[in-house]
Amino acid sequence: MKKVLIGLLVLLLAGGGFFYWYRTSKSNKRKGESTRTVTVATGKIERAVESTGEVTPLNRVEIKPPISGRMEELLVDEGSIVKKGQTLAWMSSSDRAAILDAARAGGAR
């Protein structure tokens, strides 16, 4: 009786193992799918993210000259990095601008 029970237990375990192997091998081979082998290579991974928003500077400085006048030439663009003592723009004083305007108007007649 003991030998029969041990035989049945071995038969059940073998059958269960075969059933498990059959089901897993069949599920890995789905219809229409194939496998391919690729070569591993090192390289640079790049990922781009598109977004909208507003960029604000860490430091914002308003530049106000000590005299009023007309801006003749702006030497740097907004957002440029400047150094201490660098000339940013050329201005005409209001008196000089009035004289230049009068001279230009007189020369145009």
mmCIF file of N, CA, C and O in Angstrom:
data_model
loop_
_atom_site.group_PDB
_atom_site.id
_atom_site.type_symbol
_atom_site.label_atom_id
_atom_site.label_comp_id
_atom_site.label_asym_id
_atom_site.label_seq_id
_atom_site.Cartn_x
_atom_site.Cartn_y
_atom_site.Cartn_z
ATOM 1 N N MET A 1 0.814 -1.194 0.000
ATOM 2 C CA MET A 1 0.000 0.000 0.000
ATOM 3 C C MET A 1 0.855 1.254 0.000
ATOM 4 O O MET A 1 0.520 2.238 -0.667
ATOM 5 N N LYS A 2 1.951 1.207 0.777
ATOM 6 C CA LYS A 2 2.846 2.349 0.829
ATOM 7 C C LYS A 2 3.497 2.595 -0.535
ATOM 8 O O LYS A 2 3.653 3.731 -0.941
ATOM 9 N N LYS A 3 3.874 1.536 -1.217
ATOM 10 C CA LYS A 3 4.531 1.676 -2.504
ATOM 11 C C LYS A 3 3.589 2.289 -3.536
ATOM 12 O O LYS A 3 3.999 3.068 -4.383
ATOM 13 N N VAL A 4 2.317 1.977 -3.453
ATOM 14 C CA VAL A 4 1.328 2.521 -4.390
ATOM 15 C C VAL A 4 1.163 4.020 -4.155
ATOM 16 O O VAL A 4 1.119 4.819 -5.099
ATOM 17 N N LEU A 5 1.074 4.433 -2.894
ATOM 18 C CA LEU A 5 0.938 5.864 -2.573
ATOM 19 C C LEU A 5 2.169 6.648 -3.012
ATOM 20 O O LEU A 5 2.051 7.743 -3.567
ATOM 21 N N ILE A 6 3.340 6.109 -2.803
ATOM 22 C CA ILE A 6 4.576 6.783 -3.215
ATOM 23 C C ILE A 6 4.622 6.861 -4.752
ATOM 24 O O ILE A 6 4.987 7.882 -5.322
ATOM 25 N N GLY A 7 4.202 5.819 -5.423
ATOM 26 C CA GLY A 7 4.167 5.803 -6.887
ATOM 27 C C GLY A 7 3.201 6.853 -7.427
ATOM 28 O O GLY A 7 3.497 7.556 -8.397
ATOM 29 N N LEU A 8 2.011 6.939 -6.806
ATOM 30 C CA LEU A 8 1.029 7.951 -7.214
ATOM 31 C C LEU A 8 1.563 9.370 -6.971
ATOM 32 O O LEU A 8 1.361 10.270 -7.806
ATOM 33 N N LEU A 9 2.224 9.592 -5.840
ATOM 34 C CA LEU A 9 2.792 10.903 -5.524
ATOM 35 C C LEU A 9 3.863 11.288 -6.540
ATOM 36 O O LEU A 9 3.886 12.417 -7.032
ATOM 37 N N VAL A 10 4.733 10.364 -6.905
ATOM 38 C CA VAL A 10 5.774 10.617 -7.914
ATOM 39 C C VAL A 10 5.129 10.907 -9.268
ATOM 40 O O VAL A 10 5.543 11.823 -9.992
ATOM 41 N N LEU A 11 4.097 10.136 -9.613
ATOM 42 C CA LEU A 11 3.400 10.328 -10.880
ATOM 43 C C LEU A 11 2.714 11.694 -10.924
ATOM 44 O O LEU A 11 2.767 12.396 -11.937
ATOM 45 N N LEU A 12 2.089 12.108 -9.831
ATOM 46 C CA LEU A 12 1.443 13.421 -9.759
ATOM 47 C C LEU A 12 2.465 14.551 -9.867
ATOM 48 O O LEU A 12 2.239 15.554 -10.559
ATOM 49 N N LEU A 13 3.584 14.421 -9.190
ATOM 50 C CA LEU A 13 4.621 15.453 -9.264
ATOM 51 C C LEU A 13 5.206 15.546 -10.668
ATOM 52 O O LEU A 13 5.423 16.643 -11.201
ATOM 53 N N ALA A 14 5.448 14.421 -11.307
ATOM 54 C CA ALA A 14 5.987 14.420 -12.666
ATOM 55 C C ALA A 14 4.972 15.028 -13.643
ATOM 56 O O ALA A 14 5.325 15.807 -14.522
ATOM 57 N N GLY A 15 3.712 14.654 -13.465
ATOM 58 C CA GLY A 15 2.652 15.207 -14.326
ATOM 59 C C GLY A 15 2.500 16.701 -14.134
ATOM 60 O O GLY A 15 2.328 17.455 -15.098
ATOM 61 N N GLY A 16 2.553 17.148 -12.894
ATOM 62 C CA GLY A 16 2.451 18.586 -12.614
ATOM 63 C C GLY A 16 3.628 19.355 -13.203
ATOM 64 O O GLY A 16 3.470 20.447 -13.752
ATOM 65 N N GLY A 17 4.831 18.793 -13.095
ATOM 66 C CA GLY A 17 6.013 19.436 -13.677
ATOM 67 C C GLY A 17 5.920 19.526 -15.190
ATOM 68 O O GLY A 17 6.245 20.553 -15.782
ATOM 69 N N PHE A 18 5.455 18.429 -15.833
ATOM 70 C CA PHE A 18 5.288 18.445 -17.280
ATOM 71 C C PHE A 18 4.246 19.477 -17.700
ATOM 72 O O PHE A 18 4.437 20.208 -18.664
ATOM 73 N N PHE A 19 3.118 19.529 -16.984
ATOM 74 C CA PHE A 19 2.059 20.490 -17.293
ATOM 75 C C PHE A 19 2.581 21.927 -17.165
ATOM 76 O O PHE A 19 2.326 22.773 -18.023
ATOM 77 N N TYR A 20 3.322 22.219 -16.104
ATOM 78 C CA TYR A 20 3.888 23.564 -15.894
ATOM 79 C C TYR A 20 4.844 23.921 -17.035
ATOM 80 O O TYR A 20 4.792 25.013 -17.588
ATOM 81 N N TRP A 21 5.733 22.985 -17.397
ATOM 82 C CA TRP A 21 6.685 23.243 -18.476
ATOM 83 C C TRP A 21 5.961 23.487 -19.798
ATOM 84 O O TRP A 21 6.295 24.390 -20.550
ATOM 85 N N TYR A 22 4.913 22.699 -20.074
ATOM 86 C CA TYR A 22 4.163 22.821 -21.316
ATOM 87 C C TYR A 22 3.466 24.172 -21.411
ATOM 88 O O TYR A 22 3.496 24.839 -22.432
ATOM 89 N N ARG A 23 2.838 24.619 -20.311
ATOM 90 C CA ARG A 23 2.106 25.894 -20.304
ATOM 91 C C ARG A 23 3.049 27.089 -20.442
ATOM 92 O O ARG A 23 2.767 28.026 -21.172
ATOM 93 N N THR A 24 4.173 27.079 -19.734
ATOM 94 C CA THR A 24 5.091 28.218 -19.813
ATOM 95 C C THR A 24 5.792 28.270 -21.161
ATOM 96 O O THR A 24 6.005 29.345 -21.701
ATOM 97 N N SER A 25 6.144 27.169 -21.756
ATOM 98 C CA SER A 25 6.811 27.192 -23.059
ATOM 99 C C SER A 25 5.830 27.611 -24.143
ATOM 100 O O SER A 25 6.196 28.286 -25.086
ATOM 101 N N LYS A 26 4.573 27.260 -24.021
ATOM 102 C CA LYS A 26 3.575 27.634 -25.012
ATOM 103 C C LYS A 26 3.226 29.118 -24.910
ATOM 104 O O LYS A 26 3.025 29.776 -25.913
ATOM 105 N N SER A 27 3.172 29.676 -23.690
ATOM 106 C CA SER A 27 2.825 31.095 -23.535
ATOM 107 C C SER A 27 3.961 31.992 -24.012
ATOM 108 O O SER A 27 3.733 33.123 -24.414
ATOM 109 N N ASN A 28 5.205 31.518 -23.999
ATOM 110 C CA ASN A 28 6.337 32.299 -24.480
ATOM 111 C C ASN A 28 6.396 32.346 -26.001
ATOM 112 O O ASN A 28 6.997 33.233 -26.573
ATOM 113 N N LYS A 29 5.763 31.385 -26.663
ATOM 114 C CA LYS A 29 5.764 31.333 -28.126
ATOM 115 C C LYS A 29 4.393 31.761 -28.636
ATOM 116 O O LYS A 29 3.617 30.957 -29.122
ATOM 117 N N ARG A 30 4.104 33.044 -28.520
ATOM 118 C CA ARG A 30 2.805 33.542 -28.987
ATOM 119 C C ARG A 30 2.805 33.587 -30.504
ATOM 120 O O ARG A 30 3.838 33.718 -31.150
ATOM 121 N N LYS A 31 1.627 33.544 -31.072
ATOM 122 C CA LYS A 31 1.483 33.525 -32.526
ATOM 123 C C LYS A 31 1.933 34.878 -33.103
ATOM 124 O O LYS A 31 1.576 35.925 -32.606
ATOM 125 N N GLY A 32 2.691 34.831 -34.187
ATOM 126 C CA GLY A 32 3.084 36.040 -34.901
ATOM 127 C C GLY A 32 4.271 36.774 -34.303
ATOM 128 O O GLY A 32 4.728 37.759 -34.856
ATOM 129 N N GLU A 33 4.755 36.366 -33.164
ATOM 130 C CA GLU A 33 5.879 37.043 -32.547
ATOM 131 C C GLU A 33 7.161 36.271 -32.803
ATOM 132 O O GLU A 33 7.152 35.046 -32.848
ATOM 133 N N SER A 34 8.227 37.015 -32.981
ATOM 134 C CA SER A 34 9.512 36.364 -33.156
ATOM 135 C C SER A 34 10.522 37.061 -32.250
ATOM 136 O O SER A 34 10.309 38.170 -31.812
ATOM 137 N N THR A 35 11.591 36.389 -32.024
ATOM 138 C CA THR A 35 12.638 36.976 -31.200
ATOM 139 C C THR A 35 13.794 37.360 -32.098
ATOM 140 O O THR A 35 13.971 36.810 -33.189
ATOM 141 N N ARG A 36 14.575 38.338 -31.648
ATOM 142 C CA ARG A 36 15.759 38.735 -32.386
ATOM 143 C C ARG A 36 16.875 39.035 -31.404
ATOM 144 O O ARG A 36 16.634 39.431 -30.268
ATOM 145 N N THR A 37 18.068 38.864 -31.861
ATOM 146 C CA THR A 37 19.245 39.112 -31.041
ATOM 147 C C THR A 37 19.871 40.414 -31.495
ATOM 148 O O THR A 37 20.028 40.642 -32.702
ATOM 149 N N VAL A 38 20.194 41.273 -30.550
ATOM 150 C CA VAL A 38 20.825 42.555 -30.867
ATOM 151 C C VAL A 38 22.167 42.630 -30.166
ATOM 152 O O VAL A 38 22.384 42.001 -29.139
ATOM 153 N N THR A 39 23.056 43.442 -30.725
ATOM 154 C CA THR A 39 24.369 43.629 -30.143
ATOM 155 C C THR A 39 24.316 44.807 -29.176
ATOM 156 O O THR A 39 23.772 45.864 -29.502
ATOM 157 N N VAL A 40 24.880 44.629 -28.025
ATOM 158 C CA VAL A 40 24.908 45.681 -27.018
ATOM 159 C C VAL A 40 26.019 46.658 -27.371
ATOM 160 O O VAL A 40 27.127 46.263 -27.703
ATOM 161 N N ALA A 41 25.697 47.954 -27.321
ATOM 162 C CA ALA A 41 26.695 48.976 -27.627
ATOM 163 C C ALA A 41 26.590 50.095 -26.602
ATOM 164 O O ALA A 41 25.497 50.412 -26.116
ATOM 165 N N THR A 42 27.717 50.661 -26.268
ATOM 166 C CA THR A 42 27.701 51.806 -25.359
ATOM 167 C C THR A 42 27.533 53.059 -26.187
ATOM 168 O O THR A 42 27.978 53.135 -27.325
ATOM 169 N N GLY A 43 26.877 54.042 -25.622
ATOM 170 C CA GLY A 43 26.665 55.290 -26.337
ATOM 171 C C GLY A 43 25.990 56.298 -25.434
ATOM 172 O O GLY A 43 25.783 56.070 -24.239
ATOM 173 N N LYS A 44 25.657 57.402 -26.027
ATOM 174 C CA LYS A 44 25.042 58.504 -25.292
ATOM 175 C C LYS A 44 23.520 58.410 -25.443
ATOM 176 O O LYS A 44 23.013 58.236 -26.544
ATOM 177 N N ILE A 45 22.828 58.500 -24.347
ATOM 178 C CA ILE A 45 21.366 58.491 -24.372
ATOM 179 C C ILE A 45 20.902 59.937 -24.316
ATOM 180 O O ILE A 45 21.289 60.692 -23.432
ATOM 181 N N GLU A 46 20.103 60.312 -25.286
ATOM 182 C CA GLU A 46 19.579 61.670 -25.315
ATOM 183 C C GLU A 46 18.068 61.614 -25.222
ATOM 184 O O GLU A 46 17.426 60.774 -25.835
ATOM 185 N N ARG A 47 17.529 62.526 -24.459
ATOM 186 C CA ARG A 47 16.079 62.622 -24.334
ATOM 187 C C ARG A 47 15.711 64.093 -24.349
ATOM 188 O O ARG A 47 16.306 64.887 -23.638
ATOM 189 N N ALA A 48 14.751 64.452 -25.152
ATOM 190 C CA ALA A 48 14.322 65.839 -25.258
ATOM 191 C C ALA A 48 12.968 65.995 -24.580
ATOM 192 O O ALA A 48 12.109 65.121 -24.671
ATOM 193 N N VAL A 49 12.811 67.099 -23.901
ATOM 194 C CA VAL A 49 11.548 67.414 -23.239
ATOM 195 C C VAL A 49 11.085 68.764 -23.753
ATOM 196 O O VAL A 49 11.816 69.742 -23.695
ATOM 197 N N GLU A 50 9.878 68.797 -24.281
ATOM 198 C CA GLU A 50 9.317 70.057 -24.750
ATOM 199 C C GLU A 50 8.399 70.602 -23.675
ATOM 200 O O GLU A 50 7.599 69.874 -23.101
ATOM 201 N N SER A 51 8.535 71.894 -23.423
ATOM 202 C CA SER A 51 7.739 72.508 -22.381
ATOM 203 C C SER A 51 7.555 73.975 -22.692
ATOM 204 O O SER A 51 8.307 74.571 -23.452
ATOM 205 N N THR A 52 6.560 74.564 -22.091
ATOM 206 C CA THR A 52 6.369 76.005 -22.210
ATOM 207 C C THR A 52 6.493 76.602 -20.819
ATOM 208 O O THR A 52 6.244 75.932 -19.819
ATOM 209 N N GLY A 53 6.884 77.835 -20.778
ATOM 210 C CA GLY A 53 7.040 78.484 -19.487
ATOM 211 C C GLY A 53 7.719 79.821 -19.636
ATOM 212 O O GLY A 53 7.852 80.362 -20.722
ATOM 213 N N GLU A 54 8.152 80.350 -18.539
ATOM 214 C CA GLU A 54 8.796 81.652 -18.514
ATOM 215 C C GLU A 54 10.139 81.528 -17.814
ATOM 216 O O GLU A 54 10.244 80.916 -16.759
ATOM 217 N N VAL A 55 11.151 82.104 -18.428
ATOM 218 C CA VAL A 55 12.484 82.084 -17.850
ATOM 219 C C VAL A 55 12.716 83.426 -17.178
ATOM 220 O O VAL A 55 12.552 84.475 -17.792
ATOM 221 N N THR A 56 13.066 83.394 -15.915
ATOM 222 C CA THR A 56 13.326 84.636 -15.189
ATOM 223 C C THR A 56 14.776 84.636 -14.707
ATOM 224 O O THR A 56 15.307 83.602 -14.304
ATOM 225 N N PRO A 57 15.428 85.796 -14.762
ATOM 226 C CA PRO A 57 16.830 85.855 -14.330
ATOM 227 C C PRO A 57 16.948 85.778 -12.811
ATOM 228 O O PRO A 57 16.012 86.099 -12.074
ATOM 229 N N LEU A 58 18.115 85.345 -12.344
ATOM 230 C CA LEU A 58 18.364 85.319 -10.906
ATOM 231 C C LEU A 58 18.485 86.741 -10.363
ATOM 232 O O LEU A 58 17.966 87.053 -9.298
ATOM 233 N N ASN A 59 19.183 87.593 -11.097
ATOM 234 C CA ASN A 59 19.359 88.994 -10.693
ATOM 235 C C ASN A 59 18.884 89.892 -11.818
ATOM 236 O O ASN A 59 19.249 89.694 -12.971
ATOM 237 N N ARG A 60 18.089 90.873 -11.491
ATOM 238 C CA ARG A 60 17.617 91.832 -12.486
ATOM 239 C C ARG A 60 18.005 93.218 -11.990
ATOM 240 O O ARG A 60 17.746 93.565 -10.841
ATOM 241 N N VAL A 61 18.627 93.986 -12.868
ATOM 242 C CA VAL A 61 19.103 95.312 -12.494
ATOM 243 C C VAL A 61 18.523 96.330 -13.458
ATOM 244 O O VAL A 61 18.571 96.150 -14.666
ATOM 245 N N GLU A 62 17.968 97.409 -12.934
ATOM 246 C CA GLU A 62 17.512 98.515 -13.760
ATOM 247 C C GLU A 62 18.617 99.543 -13.808
ATOM 248 O O GLU A 62 19.155 99.937 -12.781
ATOM 249 N N ILE A 63 18.946 99.974 -15.011
ATOM 250 C CA ILE A 63 20.018 100.948 -15.177
ATOM 251 C C ILE A 63 19.383 102.288 -15.511
ATOM 252 O O ILE A 63 18.678 102.405 -16.516
ATOM 253 N N LYS A 64 19.640 103.267 -14.674
ATOM 254 C CA LYS A 64 19.109 104.616 -14.881
ATOM 255 C C LYS A 64 20.288 105.584 -14.891
ATOM 256 O O LYS A 64 20.987 105.717 -13.893
ATOM 257 N N PRO A 65 20.517 106.247 -16.021
ATOM 258 C CA PRO A 65 21.629 107.197 -16.072
ATOM 259 C C PRO A 65 21.338 108.430 -15.213
ATOM 260 O O PRO A 65 20.175 108.763 -14.966
ATOM 261 N N PRO A 66 22.381 109.131 -14.766
ATOM 262 C CA PRO A 66 22.181 110.298 -13.905
ATOM 263 C C PRO A 66 21.598 111.509 -14.636
ATOM 264 O O PRO A 66 21.071 112.409 -13.999
ATOM 265 N N ILE A 67 21.678 111.525 -15.979
ATOM 266 C CA ILE A 67 21.102 112.644 -16.731
ATOM 267 C C ILE A 67 20.108 112.095 -17.741
ATOM 268 O O ILE A 67 20.184 110.941 -18.148
ATOM 269 N N SER A 68 19.177 112.939 -18.140
ATOM 270 C CA SER A 68 18.220 112.502 -19.154
ATOM 271 C C SER A 68 18.796 112.811 -20.524
ATOM 272 O O SER A 68 19.641 113.681 -20.681
ATOM 273 N N GLY A 69 18.366 112.094 -21.509
ATOM 274 C CA GLY A 69 18.849 112.324 -22.856
ATOM 275 C C GLY A 69 18.350 111.259 -23.800
ATOM 276 O O GLY A 69 17.544 110.407 -23.434
ATOM 277 N N ARG A 70 18.853 111.314 -25.013
ATOM 278 C CA ARG A 70 18.435 110.381 -26.048
ATOM 279 C C ARG A 70 19.478 109.270 -26.171
ATOM 280 O O ARG A 70 20.672 109.532 -26.152
ATOM 281 N N MET A 71 18.993 108.059 -26.341
ATOM 282 C CA MET A 71 19.881 106.922 -26.520
ATOM 283 C C MET A 71 20.352 106.939 -27.971
ATOM 284 O O MET A 71 19.559 106.834 -28.886
ATOM 285 N N GLU A 72 21.638 107.074 -28.166
ATOM 286 C CA GLU A 72 22.197 107.113 -29.516
ATOM 287 C C GLU A 72 22.533 105.711 -30.026
ATOM 288 O O GLU A 72 22.228 105.374 -31.148
ATOM 289 N N GLU A 73 23.196 104.934 -29.187
ATOM 290 C CA GLU A 73 23.605 103.597 -29.619
ATOM 291 C C GLU A 73 23.613 102.658 -28.419
ATOM 292 O O GLU A 73 24.188 102.974 -27.382
ATOM 293 N N LEU A 74 22.980 101.516 -28.568
ATOM 294 C CA LEU A 74 22.971 100.495 -27.529
ATOM 295 C C LEU A 74 24.031 99.464 -27.896
ATOM 296 O O LEU A 74 23.995 98.877 -28.969
ATOM 297 N N LEU A 75 24.997 99.237 -27.018
ATOM 298 C CA LEU A 75 26.152 98.397 -27.336
ATOM 299 C C LEU A 75 26.000 96.931 -26.906
ATOM 300 O O LEU A 75 26.777 96.087 -27.346
ATOM 301 N N VAL A 76 25.051 96.628 -26.032
ATOM 302 C CA VAL A 76 24.838 95.256 -25.580
ATOM 303 C C VAL A 76 23.371 94.888 -25.757
ATOM 304 O O VAL A 76 22.505 95.748 -25.787
ATOM 305 N N ASP A 77 23.117 93.595 -25.884
ATOM 306 C CA ASP A 77 21.741 93.105 -26.003
ATOM 307 C C ASP A 77 21.194 92.768 -24.629
ATOM 308 O O ASP A 77 21.944 92.493 -23.684
ATOM 309 N N GLU A 78 19.870 92.742 -24.533
ATOM 310 C CA GLU A 78 19.228 92.361 -23.279
ATOM 311 C C GLU A 78 19.599 90.924 -22.956
ATOM 312 O O GLU A 78 19.591 90.046 -23.813
ATOM 313 N N GLY A 79 19.970 90.682 -21.708
ATOM 314 C CA GLY A 79 20.345 89.349 -21.273
ATOM 315 C C GLY A 79 21.830 89.054 -21.416
ATOM 316 O O GLY A 79 22.282 87.994 -21.017
ATOM 317 N N SER A 80 22.596 89.989 -21.994
ATOM 318 C CA SER A 80 24.035 89.768 -22.152
ATOM 319 C C SER A 80 24.734 89.865 -20.806
ATOM 320 O O SER A 80 24.302 90.579 -19.908
ATOM 321 N N ILE A 81 25.831 89.162 -20.678
ATOM 322 C CA ILE A 81 26.656 89.254 -19.470
ATOM 323 C C ILE A 81 27.606 90.426 -19.665
ATOM 324 O O ILE A 81 28.275 90.533 -20.694
ATOM 325 N N VAL A 82 27.636 91.328 -18.701
ATOM 326 C CA VAL A 82 28.497 92.512 -18.775
ATOM 327 C C VAL A 82 29.461 92.512 -17.609
ATOM 328 O O VAL A 82 29.240 91.864 -16.592
ATOM 329 N N LYS A 83 30.540 93.254 -17.777
ATOM 330 C CA LYS A 83 31.561 93.362 -16.729
ATOM 331 C C LYS A 83 31.522 94.752 -16.130
ATOM 332 O O LYS A 83 31.031 95.711 -16.736
ATOM 333 N N LYS A 84 32.061 94.872 -14.951
ATOM 334 C CA LYS A 84 32.116 96.147 -14.264
ATOM 335 C C LYS A 84 32.919 97.141 -15.102
ATOM 336 O O LYS A 84 34.006 96.836 -15.585
ATOM 337 N N GLY A 85 32.367 98.335 -15.305
ATOM 338 C CA GLY A 85 33.042 99.379 -16.052
ATOM 339 C C GLY A 85 32.811 99.322 -17.555
ATOM 340 O O GLY A 85 33.275 100.193 -18.280
ATOM 341 N N GLN A 86 32.101 98.302 -18.051
ATOM 342 C CA GLN A 86 31.850 98.168 -19.487
ATOM 343 C C GLN A 86 30.842 99.214 -19.938
ATOM 344 O O GLN A 86 29.853 99.477 -19.260
ATOM 345 N N THR A 87 31.094 99.832 -21.096
ATOM 346 C CA THR A 87 30.162 100.805 -21.656
ATOM 347 C C THR A 87 28.987 100.053 -22.259
ATOM 348 O O THR A 87 29.156 99.163 -23.089
ATOM 349 N N LEU A 88 27.780 100.408 -21.814
ATOM 350 C CA LEU A 88 26.581 99.708 -22.269
ATOM 351 C C LEU A 88 25.907 100.431 -23.427
ATOM 352 O O LEU A 88 25.327 99.799 -24.303
ATOM 353 N N ALA A 89 25.967 101.769 -23.423
ATOM 354 C CA ALA A 89 25.281 102.537 -24.462
ATOM 355 C C ALA A 89 25.886 103.931 -24.544
ATOM 356 O O ALA A 89 26.546 104.398 -23.611
ATOM 357 N N TRP A 90 25.647 104.589 -25.681
ATOM 358 C CA TRP A 90 26.042 105.986 -25.849
ATOM 359 C C TRP A 90 24.779 106.830 -25.838
ATOM 360 O O TRP A 90 23.809 106.521 -26.504
ATOM 361 N N MET A 91 24.831 107.893 -25.023
ATOM 362 C CA MET A 91 23.676 108.786 -24.904
ATOM 363 C C MET A 91 24.068 110.193 -25.311
ATOM 364 O O MET A 91 25.210 110.597 -25.161
ATOM 365 N N SER A 92 23.089 110.933 -25.769
ATOM 366 C CA SER A 92 23.258 112.368 -25.995
ATOM 367 C C SER A 92 22.511 113.076 -24.894
ATOM 368 O O SER A 92 21.390 112.699 -24.557
ATOM 369 N N SER A 93 23.107 114.102 -24.331
ATOM 370 C CA SER A 93 22.379 114.861 -23.310
ATOM 371 C C SER A 93 21.245 115.616 -23.999
ATOM 372 O O SER A 93 21.263 115.854 -25.205
ATOM 373 N N SER A 94 20.244 116.014 -23.259
ATOM 374 C CA SER A 94 19.080 116.670 -23.861
ATOM 375 C C SER A 94 19.476 117.990 -24.524
ATOM 376 O O SER A 94 18.935 118.353 -25.563
ATOM 377 N N ASP A 95 20.454 118.731 -23.951
ATOM 378 C CA ASP A 95 20.900 119.977 -24.571
ATOM 379 C C ASP A 95 21.578 119.695 -25.904
ATOM 380 O O ASP A 95 21.304 120.354 -26.909
ATOM 381 N N ARG A 96 22.452 118.737 -25.898
ATOM 382 C CA ARG A 96 23.163 118.394 -27.125
ATOM 383 C C ARG A 96 22.193 117.864 -28.167
ATOM 384 O O ARG A 96 22.316 118.156 -29.358
ATOM 385 N N ALA A 97 21.205 117.078 -27.744
ATOM 386 C CA ALA A 97 20.214 116.538 -28.665
ATOM 387 C C ALA A 97 19.407 117.659 -29.307
ATOM 388 O O ALA A 97 19.110 117.621 -30.506
ATOM 389 N N ALA A 98 19.056 118.683 -28.519
ATOM 390 C CA ALA A 98 18.290 119.818 -29.062
ATOM 391 C C ALA A 98 19.121 120.570 -30.096
ATOM 392 O O ALA A 98 18.612 120.970 -31.148
ATOM 393 N N ILE A 99 20.398 120.759 -29.828
ATOM 394 C CA ILE A 99 21.281 121.457 -30.779
ATOM 395 C C ILE A 99 21.418 120.633 -32.059
ATOM 396 O O ILE A 99 21.334 121.180 -33.172
ATOM 397 N N LEU A 100 21.598 119.322 -31.898
ATOM 398 C CA LEU A 100 21.719 118.467 -33.083
ATOM 399 C C LEU A 100 20.432 118.453 -33.896
ATOM 400 O O LEU A 100 20.465 118.501 -35.137
ATOM 401 N N ASP A 101 19.286 118.412 -33.228
ATOM 402 C CA ASP A 101 17.993 118.446 -33.943
ATOM 403 C C ASP A 101 17.825 119.740 -34.713
ATOM 404 O O ASP A 101 17.359 119.733 -35.854
ATOM 405 N N ALA A 102 18.190 120.864 -34.077
ATOM 406 C CA ALA A 102 18.080 122.164 -34.736
ATOM 407 C C ALA A 102 18.993 122.235 -35.948
ATOM 408 O O ALA A 102 18.629 122.740 -37.018
ATOM 409 N N ALA A 103 20.204 121.706 -35.804
ATOM 410 C CA ALA A 103 21.163 121.720 -36.908
ATOM 411 C C ALA A 103 20.678 120.841 -38.057
ATOM 412 O O ALA A 103 20.799 121.212 -39.230
ATOM 413 N N ARG A 104 20.113 119.699 -37.723
ATOM 414 C CA ARG A 104 19.602 118.794 -38.771
ATOM 415 C C ARG A 104 18.396 119.426 -39.471
ATOM 416 O O ARG A 104 18.253 119.304 -40.683
ATOM 417 N N ALA A 105 17.538 120.075 -38.693
ATOM 418 C CA ALA A 105 16.354 120.726 -39.282
ATOM 419 C C ALA A 105 16.777 121.887 -40.173
ATOM 420 O O ALA A 105 16.185 122.120 -41.224
ATOM 421 N N GLY A 106 17.786 122.662 -39.745
ATOM 422 C CA GLY A 106 18.267 123.790 -40.559
ATOM 423 C C GLY A 106 18.959 123.321 -41.821
ATOM 424 O O GLY A 106 18.887 123.981 -42.851
ATOM 425 N N GLY A 107 19.621 122.193 -41.771
ATOM 426 C CA GLY A 107 20.328 121.686 -42.940
ATOM 427 C C GLY A 107 19.387 121.048 -43.938
ATOM 428 O O GLY A 107 19.696 120.944 -45.119
ATOM 429 N N ALA A 108 18.204 120.650 -43.513
ATOM 430 C CA ALA A 108 17.236 119.994 -44.399
ATOM 431 C C ALA A 108 16.457 121.021 -45.222
ATOM 432 O O ALA A 108 15.805 120.666 -46.170
ATOM 433 N N ARG A 109 16.495 122.306 -44.836
ATOM 434 C CA ARG A 109 15.693 123.329 -45.544
ATOM 435 C C ARG A 109 16.265 123.699 -46.824
ATOM 436 O O ARG A 109 17.093 123.744 -47.452
#
